Amino acid sequence: MSFLSRHLSQATRRALLTPHIRLSSTAASPLEASKLVIEKTSSPKAKIPKDELVFGKTFTDHMLEIEWDQATGWGAPKISPYHNLSLDPSTIVFHYAFELFEGMKAYKDAQGQIRTFRGDKNMIRMNKSAERIALPKFKGEELQKLIDQLLILDQDFIPEGKGYSLYIRPTMIGTSASLGVSTPDKALLYVIASPVGPYYSSGFKPVSLEATDYAVRAWPGGVGDKKLGANYAPCVLPQLKAAERGFHQNLWLFGDEGYITEVGTMNVFFVIKDPKTGKKELVTAPLDGTILEGVTRDSILELTRQRLPADEWIVSERKFTIHEVKEAAEKGNLVEAFGAGTAAVVSPIKNIGYKGEDIDVPVALGNSGELTAQIAEWIRKIQYGEEEYKDWSRVAQ
Ligand SMILES: *Cc1c(COP(=O)(O)O)cnc(C)c1O
């Protein structure tokens, strides 16, 4: 027995040894796409007809898995037939929510190539989520290469046509089998994919929202800006309550001021006209730690800043309240509003219930505002490779 182990308590010894373990883990293997092993299915699934697809209910033939161990690092990535996971009931993910996820899509372009949209942003966000809950980080480009291989293998599952896509769900869980609340020493990163139809099969359908004033989604210093599974279960009840009162979704407010933050699981944008200058302002909440850093949100901000005439438009990330929106609506200055996220790209809003009153949101084109429709088209063209914009669309190869 060494001096250390004889004279120090177990806890102190662990504290002293932890930095040592951390140091040696930097020598552990990084995630490497070149180590990929593929085991193909021998019983391919029947393809569901395009018009019968239900979001997130059916999956492709294969899945990608990469195991991580604190001592050895990332193992060899494996693509194998879609299967159940087998985990000890004490596994840390089941008790303390060591889980994070991403949501992205693959699209077939007119040449039959497979494209993903700004996946590098998803990889950065996934690493931020991992860091926050003490799960391992990885090189985003390596996971993107692996996802490309899964997409190529399962490409027959990517439905073709406007609005059709393959939803991709990268996930990471802590897999240490222990009830101790501690840093997971084992993790599993996996990716599954589900074919999806257009969010709006026959044109936009504007939604009605209920402003939730009795619960908050996220708070300063919290984790609302990370895609952690733990953020989502508590959001379902307020959505259910909104639905019971006849609304499609709920609008998340924050604080006594009634700051507008997000809608359901989407970022939210409003267009408000300034009657003095005649300029229109496209406004969304700033990334203050309570807002999920949406890839769609970021894309909308960049495209509108670049493409809307500066003498007619202002694009803002700033705090704004339900009262400001209500007043703008009453004075005829509210132009349009929409949610923004990967699933729908944009989702027009037609009214907001707030403390028993209705705030009517104009939908100039009948089912959406003009800017909402314009943005949907700009982004769709880039996603389906009809237009190249910077490096936003990646062809799997
Ligand atoms: C995923 C998500 C969004 C949208 O992010 P995208 O990257 O645009 O899909 C917005 N808000 C919440 C709470 C989310 O979980």
mmCIF file of C-alpha atoms and ligand atoms in Angstrom:
data_model
loop_
_atom_site.group_PDB
_atom_site.id
_atom_site.type_symbol
_atom_site.label_atom_id
_atom_site.label_comp_id
_atom_site.label_asym_id
_atom_site.label_seq_id
_atom_site.Cartn_x
_atom_site.Cartn_y
_atom_site.Cartn_z
ATOM 1 C CA MET A 1 0.000 0.000 0.000
ATOM 2 C CA SER A 2 1.316 3.405 -0.913
ATOM 3 C CA PHE A 3 1.518 6.369 1.419
ATOM 4 C CA LEU A 4 -1.437 7.875 -0.390
ATOM 5 C CA SER A 5 -3.811 4.991 0.051
ATOM 6 C CA ARG A 6 -2.909 4.479 3.701
ATOM 7 C CA HIS A 7 -3.318 8.025 4.904
ATOM 8 C CA LEU A 8 -6.026 9.632 2.811
ATOM 9 C CA SER A 9 -9.758 8.996 2.833
ATOM 10 C CA GLN A 10 -11.239 7.363 -0.218
ATOM 11 C CA ALA A 11 -12.955 10.596 -1.258
ATOM 12 C CA THR A 12 -9.755 12.639 -1.006
ATOM 13 C CA ARG A 13 -7.875 10.003 -2.917
ATOM 14 C CA ARG A 14 -10.460 10.085 -5.654
ATOM 15 C CA ALA A 15 -10.262 13.883 -5.791
ATOM 16 C CA LEU A 16 -6.493 13.694 -6.108
ATOM 17 C CA LEU A 17 -6.622 11.002 -8.724
ATOM 18 C CA THR A 18 -9.349 12.544 -10.864
ATOM 19 C CA PRO A 19 -7.092 15.110 -12.578
ATOM 20 C CA HIS A 20 -4.727 12.269 -13.327
ATOM 21 C CA ILE A 21 -7.495 10.237 -14.985
ATOM 22 C CA ARG A 22 -8.548 13.302 -16.946
ATOM 23 C CA LEU A 23 -4.995 13.789 -18.204
ATOM 24 C CA SER A 24 -4.659 10.239 -19.413
ATOM 25 C CA SER A 25 -8.075 10.438 -21.131
ATOM 26 C CA THR A 26 -6.697 13.058 -23.523
ATOM 27 C CA ALA A 27 -4.615 10.240 -24.947
ATOM 28 C CA ALA A 28 -7.775 8.163 -25.441
ATOM 29 C CA SER A 29 -8.910 7.589 -29.029
ATOM 30 C CA PRO A 30 -10.708 10.418 -30.816
ATOM 31 C CA LEU A 31 -13.819 9.725 -32.872
ATOM 32 C CA GLU A 32 -12.582 8.542 -36.265
ATOM 33 C CA ALA A 33 -14.858 7.959 -39.246
ATOM 34 C CA SER A 34 -12.161 5.901 -41.003
ATOM 35 C CA LYS A 35 -12.643 3.114 -38.430
ATOM 36 C CA LEU A 36 -16.248 2.560 -39.558
ATOM 37 C CA VAL A 37 -17.458 -1.047 -39.683
ATOM 38 C CA ILE A 38 -20.631 -1.784 -41.666
ATOM 39 C CA GLU A 39 -22.896 -4.770 -41.122
ATOM 40 C CA LYS A 40 -25.737 -4.716 -43.647
ATOM 41 C CA THR A 41 -29.244 -5.959 -42.936
ATOM 42 C CA SER A 42 -30.307 -9.292 -44.396
ATOM 43 C CA SER A 43 -34.012 -8.421 -44.125
ATOM 44 C CA PRO A 44 -34.698 -4.981 -45.643
ATOM 45 C CA LYS A 45 -37.896 -3.300 -44.445
ATOM 46 C CA ALA A 46 -40.773 -2.586 -46.802
ATOM 47 C CA LYS A 47 -40.931 1.119 -47.716
ATOM 48 C CA ILE A 48 -43.970 3.045 -46.463
ATOM 49 C CA PRO A 49 -45.826 4.908 -49.236
ATOM 50 C CA LYS A 50 -44.822 8.594 -49.205
ATOM 51 C CA ASP A 51 -48.273 9.906 -48.330
ATOM 52 C CA GLU A 52 -48.608 7.605 -45.307
ATOM 53 C CA LEU A 53 -45.456 8.732 -43.501
ATOM 54 C CA VAL A 54 -45.942 9.819 -39.887
ATOM 55 C CA PHE A 55 -43.213 11.912 -38.249
ATOM 56 C CA GLY A 56 -40.782 9.829 -36.207
ATOM 57 C CA LYS A 57 -42.717 6.541 -36.305
ATOM 58 C CA THR A 58 -40.775 4.493 -38.821
ATOM 59 C CA PHE A 59 -37.043 4.211 -39.278
ATOM 60 C CA THR A 60 -34.542 3.189 -41.909
ATOM 61 C CA ASP A 61 -32.881 -0.226 -42.137
ATOM 62 C CA HIS A 62 -29.721 0.767 -40.278
ATOM 63 C CA MET A 63 -28.392 2.784 -37.363
ATOM 64 C CA LEU A 64 -25.000 4.192 -36.446
ATOM 65 C CA GLU A 65 -23.452 3.584 -33.027
ATOM 66 C CA ILE A 66 -20.214 4.656 -31.399
ATOM 67 C CA GLU A 67 -19.358 3.629 -27.862
ATOM 68 C CA TRP A 68 -17.196 5.780 -25.626
ATOM 69 C CA ASP A 69 -15.258 4.746 -22.559
ATOM 70 C CA GLN A 70 -13.363 7.144 -20.339
ATOM 71 C CA ALA A 71 -10.233 5.000 -20.340
ATOM 72 C CA THR A 72 -10.045 4.154 -24.048
ATOM 73 C CA GLY A 73 -11.996 6.958 -25.720
ATOM 74 C CA TRP A 74 -14.185 6.509 -28.788
ATOM 75 C CA GLY A 75 -14.488 3.000 -30.172
ATOM 76 C CA ALA A 76 -14.866 1.955 -33.804
ATOM 77 C CA PRO A 77 -18.065 3.416 -35.302
ATOM 78 C CA LYS A 78 -20.535 0.754 -36.394
ATOM 79 C CA ILE A 79 -23.450 0.820 -38.795
ATOM 80 C CA SER A 80 -25.672 -2.213 -38.305
ATOM 81 C CA PRO A 81 -29.339 -3.228 -38.707
ATOM 82 C CA TYR A 82 -31.746 -1.038 -36.664
ATOM 83 C CA HIS A 83 -32.155 -2.727 -33.293
ATOM 84 C CA ASN A 84 -33.217 -2.388 -29.660
ATOM 85 C CA LEU A 85 -30.692 -1.280 -27.076
ATOM 86 C CA SER A 86 -30.016 -3.489 -24.088
ATOM 87 C CA LEU A 87 -29.130 -1.542 -20.943
ATOM 88 C CA ASP A 88 -28.838 -2.359 -17.258
ATOM 89 C CA PRO A 89 -31.817 -0.868 -15.315
ATOM 90 C CA SER A 90 -29.354 1.184 -13.247
ATOM 91 C CA THR A 91 -27.936 2.895 -16.348
ATOM 92 C CA ILE A 92 -27.360 6.570 -15.577
ATOM 93 C CA VAL A 93 -29.439 7.879 -18.506
ATOM 94 C CA PHE A 94 -32.636 6.426 -16.981
ATOM 95 C CA HIS A 95 -32.179 8.113 -13.603
ATOM 96 C CA TYR A 96 -30.447 11.429 -14.106
ATOM 97 C CA ALA A 97 -31.223 12.269 -17.743
ATOM 98 C CA PHE A 98 -27.742 12.096 -19.221
ATOM 99 C CA GLU A 99 -29.214 12.506 -22.688
ATOM 100 C CA LEU A 100 -28.874 15.003 -25.499
ATOM 101 C CA PHE A 101 -30.021 14.997 -29.082
ATOM 102 C CA GLU A 102 -29.964 16.813 -32.387
ATOM 103 C CA GLY A 103 -32.464 17.176 -35.200
ATOM 104 C CA MET A 104 -31.413 17.581 -38.812
ATOM 105 C CA LYS A 105 -32.645 16.476 -42.223
ATOM 106 C CA ALA A 106 -31.394 14.915 -45.445
ATOM 107 C CA TYR A 107 -32.926 15.868 -48.783
ATOM 108 C CA LYS A 108 -32.736 14.273 -52.256
ATOM 109 C CA ASP A 109 -31.976 16.833 -54.919
ATOM 110 C CA ALA A 110 -33.110 16.719 -58.564
ATOM 111 C CA GLN A 111 -29.917 14.803 -59.497
ATOM 112 C CA GLY A 112 -30.610 12.189 -56.839
ATOM 113 C CA GLN A 113 -27.775 13.425 -54.614
ATOM 114 C CA ILE A 114 -28.237 13.355 -50.843
ATOM 115 C CA ARG A 115 -27.887 16.711 -49.106
ATOM 116 C CA THR A 116 -27.810 17.822 -45.482
ATOM 117 C CA PHE A 117 -28.351 21.429 -44.403
ATOM 118 C CA ARG A 118 -25.753 23.152 -42.174
ATOM 119 C CA GLY A 119 -24.951 19.970 -40.272
ATOM 120 C CA ASP A 120 -21.765 21.580 -38.985
ATOM 121 C CA LYS A 121 -23.969 23.829 -36.830
ATOM 122 C CA ASN A 122 -25.717 20.772 -35.381
ATOM 123 C CA MET A 123 -22.341 19.234 -34.542
ATOM 124 C CA ILE A 124 -21.213 22.380 -32.701
ATOM 125 C CA ARG A 125 -24.482 22.491 -30.768
ATOM 126 C CA MET A 126 -24.277 18.781 -29.964
ATOM 127 C CA ASN A 127 -20.799 19.260 -28.507
ATOM 128 C CA LYS A 128 -22.024 22.193 -26.398
ATOM 129 C CA SER A 129 -24.860 20.022 -25.042
ATOM 130 C CA ALA A 130 -22.396 17.185 -24.329
ATOM 131 C CA GLU A 131 -20.006 19.477 -22.481
ATOM 132 C CA ARG A 132 -22.803 20.810 -20.243
ATOM 133 C CA ILE A 133 -23.806 17.361 -18.980
ATOM 134 C CA ALA A 134 -20.286 15.921 -18.733
ATOM 135 C CA LEU A 135 -20.624 13.642 -21.754
ATOM 136 C CA PRO A 136 -17.704 13.308 -24.160
ATOM 137 C CA LYS A 137 -17.043 15.687 -27.016
ATOM 138 C CA PHE A 138 -15.972 14.681 -30.494
ATOM 139 C CA LYS A 139 -14.853 16.142 -33.804
ATOM 140 C CA GLY A 140 -18.023 17.214 -35.615
ATOM 141 C CA GLU A 141 -16.638 16.589 -39.101
ATOM 142 C CA GLU A 142 -16.044 12.912 -38.226
ATOM 143 C CA LEU A 143 -19.669 12.409 -37.163
ATOM 144 C CA GLN A 144 -20.834 14.214 -40.303
ATOM 145 C CA LYS A 145 -18.791 11.782 -42.433
ATOM 146 C CA LEU A 146 -20.363 8.848 -40.584
ATOM 147 C CA ILE A 147 -23.876 10.244 -41.010
ATOM 148 C CA ASP A 148 -23.133 10.599 -44.739
ATOM 149 C CA GLN A 149 -22.317 6.870 -44.862
ATOM 150 C CA LEU A 150 -25.565 5.973 -43.070
ATOM 151 C CA LEU A 151 -27.480 8.175 -45.536
ATOM 152 C CA ILE A 152 -25.810 6.562 -48.547
ATOM 153 C CA LEU A 153 -26.563 3.071 -47.231
ATOM 154 C CA ASP A 154 -30.227 3.910 -46.460
ATOM 155 C CA GLN A 155 -30.765 6.315 -49.372
ATOM 156 C CA ASP A 156 -33.797 4.424 -50.675
ATOM 157 C CA PHE A 157 -35.608 5.585 -47.530
ATOM 158 C CA ILE A 158 -35.165 9.278 -48.392
ATOM 159 C CA PRO A 159 -38.461 10.216 -50.029
ATOM 160 C CA GLU A 160 -38.150 12.404 -53.119
ATOM 161 C CA GLY A 161 -40.020 15.612 -53.811
ATOM 162 C CA LYS A 162 -40.720 19.046 -52.397
ATOM 163 C CA GLY A 163 -41.161 18.934 -48.648
ATOM 164 C CA TYR A 164 -40.070 15.290 -48.294
ATOM 165 C CA SER A 165 -36.951 14.444 -46.338
ATOM 166 C CA LEU A 166 -35.263 12.044 -43.965
ATOM 167 C CA TYR A 167 -35.253 13.284 -40.376
ATOM 168 C CA ILE A 168 -31.941 12.455 -38.672
ATOM 169 C CA ARG A 169 -31.730 12.067 -34.907
ATOM 170 C CA PRO A 170 -28.183 12.017 -33.484
ATOM 171 C CA THR A 171 -28.391 11.099 -29.781
ATOM 172 C CA MET A 172 -25.921 10.666 -26.952
ATOM 173 C CA ILE A 173 -26.589 8.934 -23.627
ATOM 174 C CA GLY A 174 -24.538 8.176 -20.524
ATOM 175 C CA THR A 175 -24.392 4.390 -20.147
ATOM 176 C CA SER A 176 -22.526 3.855 -16.874
ATOM 177 C CA ALA A 177 -24.451 1.249 -14.879
ATOM 178 C CA SER A 178 -24.566 2.952 -11.492
ATOM 179 C CA LEU A 179 -26.967 4.959 -9.346
ATOM 180 C CA GLY A 180 -24.193 7.338 -8.298
ATOM 181 C CA VAL A 181 -24.742 10.880 -9.557
ATOM 182 C CA SER A 182 -21.389 11.362 -11.210
ATOM 183 C CA THR A 183 -19.539 11.851 -14.462
ATOM 184 C CA PRO A 184 -20.505 9.029 -16.815
ATOM 185 C CA ASP A 185 -17.479 6.883 -17.605
ATOM 186 C CA LYS A 186 -19.295 5.240 -20.515
ATOM 187 C CA ALA A 187 -21.452 6.740 -23.229
ATOM 188 C CA LEU A 188 -23.184 5.759 -26.451
ATOM 189 C CA LEU A 189 -23.575 8.066 -29.416
ATOM 190 C CA TYR A 190 -26.110 6.770 -31.908
ATOM 191 C CA VAL A 191 -27.912 8.052 -34.974
ATOM 192 C CA ILE A 192 -31.285 6.892 -36.268
ATOM 193 C CA ALA A 193 -33.266 8.272 -39.205
ATOM 194 C CA SER A 194 -36.953 8.525 -40.030
ATOM 195 C CA PRO A 195 -38.509 9.336 -43.433
ATOM 196 C CA VAL A 196 -40.900 12.289 -43.221
ATOM 197 C CA GLY A 197 -43.432 13.989 -45.450
ATOM 198 C CA PRO A 198 -44.021 17.726 -45.765
ATOM 199 C CA TYR A 199 -44.988 19.416 -42.492
ATOM 200 C CA TYR A 200 -47.754 21.113 -44.464
ATOM 201 C CA SER A 201 -49.004 18.681 -47.082
ATOM 202 C CA SER A 202 -51.388 21.146 -48.743
ATOM 203 C CA GLY A 203 -49.982 24.633 -48.196
ATOM 204 C CA PHE A 204 -49.388 26.373 -44.884
ATOM 205 C CA LYS A 205 -51.803 25.946 -41.996
ATOM 206 C CA PRO A 206 -51.428 28.873 -39.596
ATOM 207 C CA VAL A 207 -51.530 27.934 -35.926
ATOM 208 C CA SER A 208 -53.142 29.456 -32.858
ATOM 209 C CA LEU A 209 -51.027 29.791 -29.725
ATOM 210 C CA GLU A 210 -51.771 30.091 -26.064
ATOM 211 C CA ALA A 211 -49.304 32.274 -24.172
ATOM 212 C CA THR A 212 -48.304 30.225 -21.125
ATOM 213 C CA ASP A 213 -48.105 32.479 -18.066
ATOM 214 C CA TYR A 214 -47.936 29.844 -15.315
ATOM 215 C CA ALA A 215 -44.811 27.872 -16.354
ATOM 216 C CA VAL A 216 -41.440 28.759 -17.911
ATOM 217 C CA ARG A 217 -39.440 26.682 -20.379
ATOM 218 C CA ALA A 218 -35.999 28.030 -19.455
ATOM 219 C CA TRP A 219 -34.388 30.555 -17.134
ATOM 220 C CA PRO A 220 -31.150 32.558 -16.867
ATOM 221 C CA GLY A 221 -28.259 30.307 -15.884
ATOM 222 C CA GLY A 222 -30.260 27.218 -16.855
ATOM 223 C CA VAL A 223 -29.887 24.885 -19.829
ATOM 224 C CA GLY A 224 -32.660 26.089 -22.159
ATOM 225 C CA ASP A 225 -30.035 26.823 -24.809
ATOM 226 C CA LYS A 226 -28.944 23.153 -24.937
ATOM 227 C CA LYS A 227 -30.780 20.291 -26.673
ATOM 228 C CA LEU A 228 -30.978 18.124 -23.553
ATOM 229 C CA GLY A 229 -33.796 15.578 -23.289
ATOM 230 C CA ALA A 230 -34.481 16.815 -19.749
ATOM 231 C CA ASN A 231 -35.748 20.125 -21.180
ATOM 232 C CA TYR A 232 -38.597 18.550 -23.135
ATOM 233 C CA ALA A 233 -40.692 16.302 -20.888
ATOM 234 C CA PRO A 234 -41.783 19.227 -18.653
ATOM 235 C CA CYS A 235 -42.933 21.170 -21.735
ATOM 236 C CA VAL A 236 -45.566 18.654 -22.772
ATOM 237 C CA LEU A 237 -48.139 19.432 -20.051
ATOM 238 C CA PRO A 238 -48.451 23.158 -20.894
ATOM 239 C CA GLN A 239 -48.853 22.151 -24.554
ATOM 240 C CA LEU A 240 -51.556 19.665 -23.578
ATOM 241 C CA LYS A 241 -53.355 22.328 -21.541
ATOM 242 C CA ALA A 242 -53.182 24.756 -24.463
ATOM 243 C CA ALA A 243 -54.630 22.019 -26.689
ATOM 244 C CA GLU A 244 -57.490 21.392 -24.237
ATOM 245 C CA ARG A 245 -58.451 25.027 -24.626
ATOM 246 C CA GLY A 246 -58.413 24.712 -28.411
ATOM 247 C CA PHE A 247 -54.945 26.078 -29.237
ATOM 248 C CA HIS A 248 -52.440 24.271 -31.455
ATOM 249 C CA GLN A 249 -49.349 25.186 -29.463
ATOM 250 C CA ASN A 250 -48.123 27.249 -26.554
ATOM 251 C CA LEU A 251 -46.055 30.417 -26.570
ATOM 252 C CA TRP A 252 -43.383 30.536 -23.880
ATOM 253 C CA LEU A 253 -43.088 33.774 -21.940
ATOM 254 C CA PHE A 254 -40.503 34.686 -19.355
ATOM 255 C CA GLY A 255 -40.557 36.963 -16.332
ATOM 256 C CA ASP A 256 -42.996 39.524 -14.969
ATOM 257 C CA GLU A 257 -42.313 41.589 -18.088
ATOM 258 C CA GLY A 258 -43.799 38.843 -20.288
ATOM 259 C CA TYR A 259 -40.815 38.443 -22.622
ATOM 260 C CA ILE A 260 -41.597 36.288 -25.631
ATOM 261 C CA THR A 261 -39.016 33.509 -25.904
ATOM 262 C CA GLU A 262 -40.053 30.527 -28.058
ATOM 263 C CA VAL A 263 -43.103 28.712 -29.402
ATOM 264 C CA GLY A 264 -43.491 25.014 -28.513
ATOM 265 C CA THR A 265 -40.096 23.652 -29.591
ATOM 266 C CA MET A 266 -39.387 26.335 -32.170
ATOM 267 C CA ASN A 267 -37.838 29.775 -32.172
ATOM 268 C CA VAL A 268 -40.288 32.567 -32.890
ATOM 269 C CA PHE A 269 -40.216 35.680 -35.085
ATOM 270 C CA PHE A 270 -42.562 38.674 -35.303
ATOM 271 C CA VAL A 271 -42.817 41.426 -37.907
ATOM 272 C CA ILE A 272 -43.827 44.808 -36.481
ATOM 273 C CA LYS A 273 -44.229 48.014 -38.471
ATOM 274 C CA ASP A 274 -42.987 51.331 -37.113
ATOM 275 C CA PRO A 275 -45.758 53.814 -38.014
ATOM 276 C CA LYS A 276 -43.321 56.776 -37.779
ATOM 277 C CA THR A 277 -40.680 55.544 -40.222
ATOM 278 C CA GLY A 278 -42.821 53.049 -42.124
ATOM 279 C CA LYS A 279 -39.998 50.496 -41.687
ATOM 280 C CA LYS A 280 -40.754 46.912 -40.788
ATOM 281 C CA GLU A 281 -38.823 45.129 -38.066
ATOM 282 C CA LEU A 282 -38.257 41.374 -38.046
ATOM 283 C CA VAL A 283 -37.628 40.568 -34.412
ATOM 284 C CA THR A 284 -36.670 37.456 -32.465
ATOM 285 C CA ALA A 285 -35.421 36.953 -28.909
ATOM 286 C CA PRO A 286 -31.633 37.285 -28.337
ATOM 287 C CA LEU A 287 -29.428 34.290 -27.427
ATOM 288 C CA ASP A 288 -29.253 35.096 -23.720
ATOM 289 C CA GLY A 289 -28.985 31.479 -22.545
ATOM 290 C CA THR A 290 -32.743 30.869 -22.394
ATOM 291 C CA ILE A 291 -33.196 30.474 -26.144
ATOM 292 C CA LEU A 292 -32.285 27.362 -28.155
ATOM 293 C CA GLU A 293 -29.755 28.367 -30.797
ATOM 294 C CA GLY A 294 -31.790 27.206 -33.774
ATOM 295 C CA VAL A 295 -30.031 26.531 -37.067
ATOM 296 C CA THR A 296 -33.195 27.712 -38.815
ATOM 297 C CA ARG A 297 -33.236 30.868 -36.649
ATOM 298 C CA ASP A 298 -29.628 31.622 -37.565
ATOM 299 C CA SER A 299 -30.295 30.963 -41.272
ATOM 300 C CA ILE A 300 -33.331 33.272 -41.265
ATOM 301 C CA LEU A 301 -31.375 36.076 -39.597
ATOM 302 C CA GLU A 302 -28.537 35.781 -42.108
ATOM 303 C CA LEU A 303 -30.722 35.551 -45.214
ATOM 304 C CA THR A 304 -33.053 38.387 -44.211
ATOM 305 C CA ARG A 305 -30.123 40.650 -43.257
ATOM 306 C CA GLN A 306 -28.622 39.983 -46.638
ATOM 307 C CA ARG A 307 -31.693 39.973 -48.853
ATOM 308 C CA LEU A 308 -34.307 42.357 -47.429
ATOM 309 C CA PRO A 309 -33.874 45.997 -48.568
ATOM 310 C CA ALA A 310 -32.224 47.907 -45.706
ATOM 311 C CA ASP A 311 -34.289 51.043 -46.352
ATOM 312 C CA GLU A 312 -37.490 49.109 -45.632
ATOM 313 C CA TRP A 313 -36.422 46.539 -43.043
ATOM 314 C CA ILE A 314 -34.649 46.171 -39.720
ATOM 315 C CA VAL A 315 -33.661 42.694 -38.497
ATOM 316 C CA SER A 316 -33.330 42.550 -34.699
ATOM 317 C CA GLU A 317 -32.344 40.149 -31.978
ATOM 318 C CA ARG A 318 -33.695 41.882 -28.909
ATOM 319 C CA LYS A 319 -35.980 41.332 -25.947
ATOM 320 C CA PHE A 320 -39.646 42.065 -26.661
ATOM 321 C CA THR A 321 -42.819 41.356 -24.723
ATOM 322 C CA ILE A 322 -46.321 40.021 -25.247
ATOM 323 C CA HIS A 323 -47.549 43.527 -24.345
ATOM 324 C CA GLU A 324 -45.572 45.072 -27.192
ATOM 325 C CA VAL A 325 -47.076 42.536 -29.610
ATOM 326 C CA LYS A 326 -50.594 43.118 -28.228
ATOM 327 C CA GLU A 327 -50.256 46.871 -28.602
ATOM 328 C CA ALA A 328 -48.873 46.539 -32.133
ATOM 329 C CA ALA A 329 -51.829 44.284 -33.047
ATOM 330 C CA GLU A 330 -54.340 46.746 -31.592
ATOM 331 C CA LYS A 331 -52.808 49.657 -33.520
ATOM 332 C CA GLY A 332 -52.631 47.707 -36.768
ATOM 333 C CA ASN A 333 -48.822 47.533 -36.739
ATOM 334 C CA LEU A 334 -48.417 43.771 -36.343
ATOM 335 C CA VAL A 335 -47.595 42.403 -39.802
ATOM 336 C CA GLU A 336 -47.038 38.662 -39.314
ATOM 337 C CA ALA A 337 -45.466 36.058 -37.007
ATOM 338 C CA PHE A 338 -44.031 32.572 -37.404
ATOM 339 C CA GLY A 339 -42.234 29.775 -35.569
ATOM 340 C CA ALA A 340 -38.911 28.494 -36.984
ATOM 341 C CA GLY A 341 -37.281 25.072 -36.715
ATOM 342 C CA THR A 342 -35.981 22.131 -38.734
ATOM 343 C CA ALA A 343 -39.291 20.213 -38.779
ATOM 344 C CA ALA A 344 -41.437 22.876 -40.465
ATOM 345 C CA VAL A 345 -38.768 25.466 -41.427
ATOM 346 C CA VAL A 346 -41.393 28.167 -40.782
ATOM 347 C CA SER A 347 -44.815 27.795 -39.199
ATOM 348 C CA PRO A 348 -47.214 30.749 -39.571
ATOM 349 C CA ILE A 349 -49.133 32.033 -36.543
ATOM 350 C CA LYS A 350 -52.713 33.359 -36.815
ATOM 351 C CA ASN A 351 -53.561 34.275 -33.236
ATOM 352 C CA ILE A 352 -52.352 34.236 -29.648
ATOM 353 C CA GLY A 353 -54.554 33.685 -26.626
ATOM 354 C CA TYR A 354 -53.294 35.738 -23.688
ATOM 355 C CA LYS A 355 -55.135 35.969 -20.358
ATOM 356 C CA GLY A 356 -58.422 35.036 -21.988
ATOM 357 C CA GLU A 357 -58.099 37.568 -24.825
ATOM 358 C CA ASP A 358 -57.172 36.925 -28.437
ATOM 359 C CA ILE A 359 -54.378 38.758 -30.209
ATOM 360 C CA ASP A 360 -55.058 38.444 -33.925
ATOM 361 C CA VAL A 361 -52.009 38.011 -36.108
ATOM 362 C CA PRO A 362 -52.498 38.964 -39.770
ATOM 363 C CA VAL A 363 -51.886 36.325 -42.460
ATOM 364 C CA ALA A 364 -51.715 38.524 -45.565
ATOM 365 C CA LEU A 365 -51.498 35.651 -48.044
ATOM 366 C CA GLY A 366 -54.419 33.784 -46.493
ATOM 367 C CA ASN A 367 -52.382 31.070 -44.795
ATOM 368 C CA SER A 368 -49.171 32.932 -43.993
ATOM 369 C CA GLY A 369 -47.576 36.326 -44.099
ATOM 370 C CA GLU A 370 -45.536 37.407 -47.136
ATOM 371 C CA LEU A 371 -42.154 37.220 -45.436
ATOM 372 C CA THR A 372 -42.976 33.792 -43.954
ATOM 373 C CA ALA A 373 -43.650 32.436 -47.456
ATOM 374 C CA GLN A 374 -40.560 34.140 -48.895
ATOM 375 C CA ILE A 375 -38.275 32.680 -46.200
ATOM 376 C CA ALA A 376 -39.732 29.181 -46.653
ATOM 377 C CA GLU A 377 -38.869 29.360 -50.364
ATOM 378 C CA TRP A 378 -35.357 30.766 -49.840
ATOM 379 C CA ILE A 379 -34.447 28.010 -47.419
ATOM 380 C CA ARG A 380 -36.122 25.207 -49.389
ATOM 381 C CA LYS A 381 -34.092 26.088 -52.495
ATOM 382 C CA ILE A 382 -30.825 25.826 -50.568
ATOM 383 C CA GLN A 383 -31.837 22.605 -48.806
ATOM 384 C CA TYR A 384 -32.790 20.854 -52.062
ATOM 385 C CA GLY A 385 -29.715 22.115 -53.914
ATOM 386 C CA GLU A 386 -31.669 24.331 -56.332
ATOM 387 C CA GLU A 387 -29.459 27.169 -55.182
ATOM 388 C CA GLU A 388 -25.953 27.045 -53.719
ATOM 389 C CA TYR A 389 -25.472 29.337 -50.732
ATOM 390 C CA LYS A 390 -22.027 29.339 -49.145
ATOM 391 C CA ASP A 391 -21.378 25.831 -47.738
ATOM 392 C CA TRP A 392 -24.868 25.447 -46.266
ATOM 393 C CA SER A 393 -25.757 22.346 -48.256
ATOM 394 C CA ARG A 394 -23.470 19.302 -48.051
ATOM 395 C CA VAL A 395 -23.596 16.475 -50.566
ATOM 396 C CA ALA A 396 -23.041 13.037 -48.996
ATOM 397 C CA GLN A 397 -20.260 11.122 -50.736
HETATM 398 C C1 LIG B 1 -34.547 22.241 -31.867
HETATM 399 C C2 LIG B 1 -35.215 23.441 -31.282
HETATM 400 C C3 LIG B 1 -35.383 24.636 -32.009
HETATM 401 C C4 LIG B 1 -35.061 24.764 -33.470
HETATM 402 O O1 LIG B 1 -33.756 24.503 -33.801
HETATM 403 P P1 LIG B 1 -33.383 24.137 -35.302
HETATM 404 O O2 LIG B 1 -31.917 23.927 -35.259
HETATM 405 O O3 LIG B 1 -33.761 25.313 -36.135
HETATM 406 O O4 LIG B 1 -34.159 22.924 -35.669
HETATM 407 C C5 LIG B 1 -35.918 25.739 -31.348
HETATM 408 N N1 LIG B 1 -36.308 25.659 -30.065
HETATM 409 C C6 LIG B 1 -36.190 24.536 -29.343
HETATM 410 C C7 LIG B 1 -36.625 24.527 -27.930
HETATM 411 C C8 LIG B 1 -35.647 23.384 -29.936
HETATM 412 O O5 LIG B 1 -35.541 22.258 -29.243
#
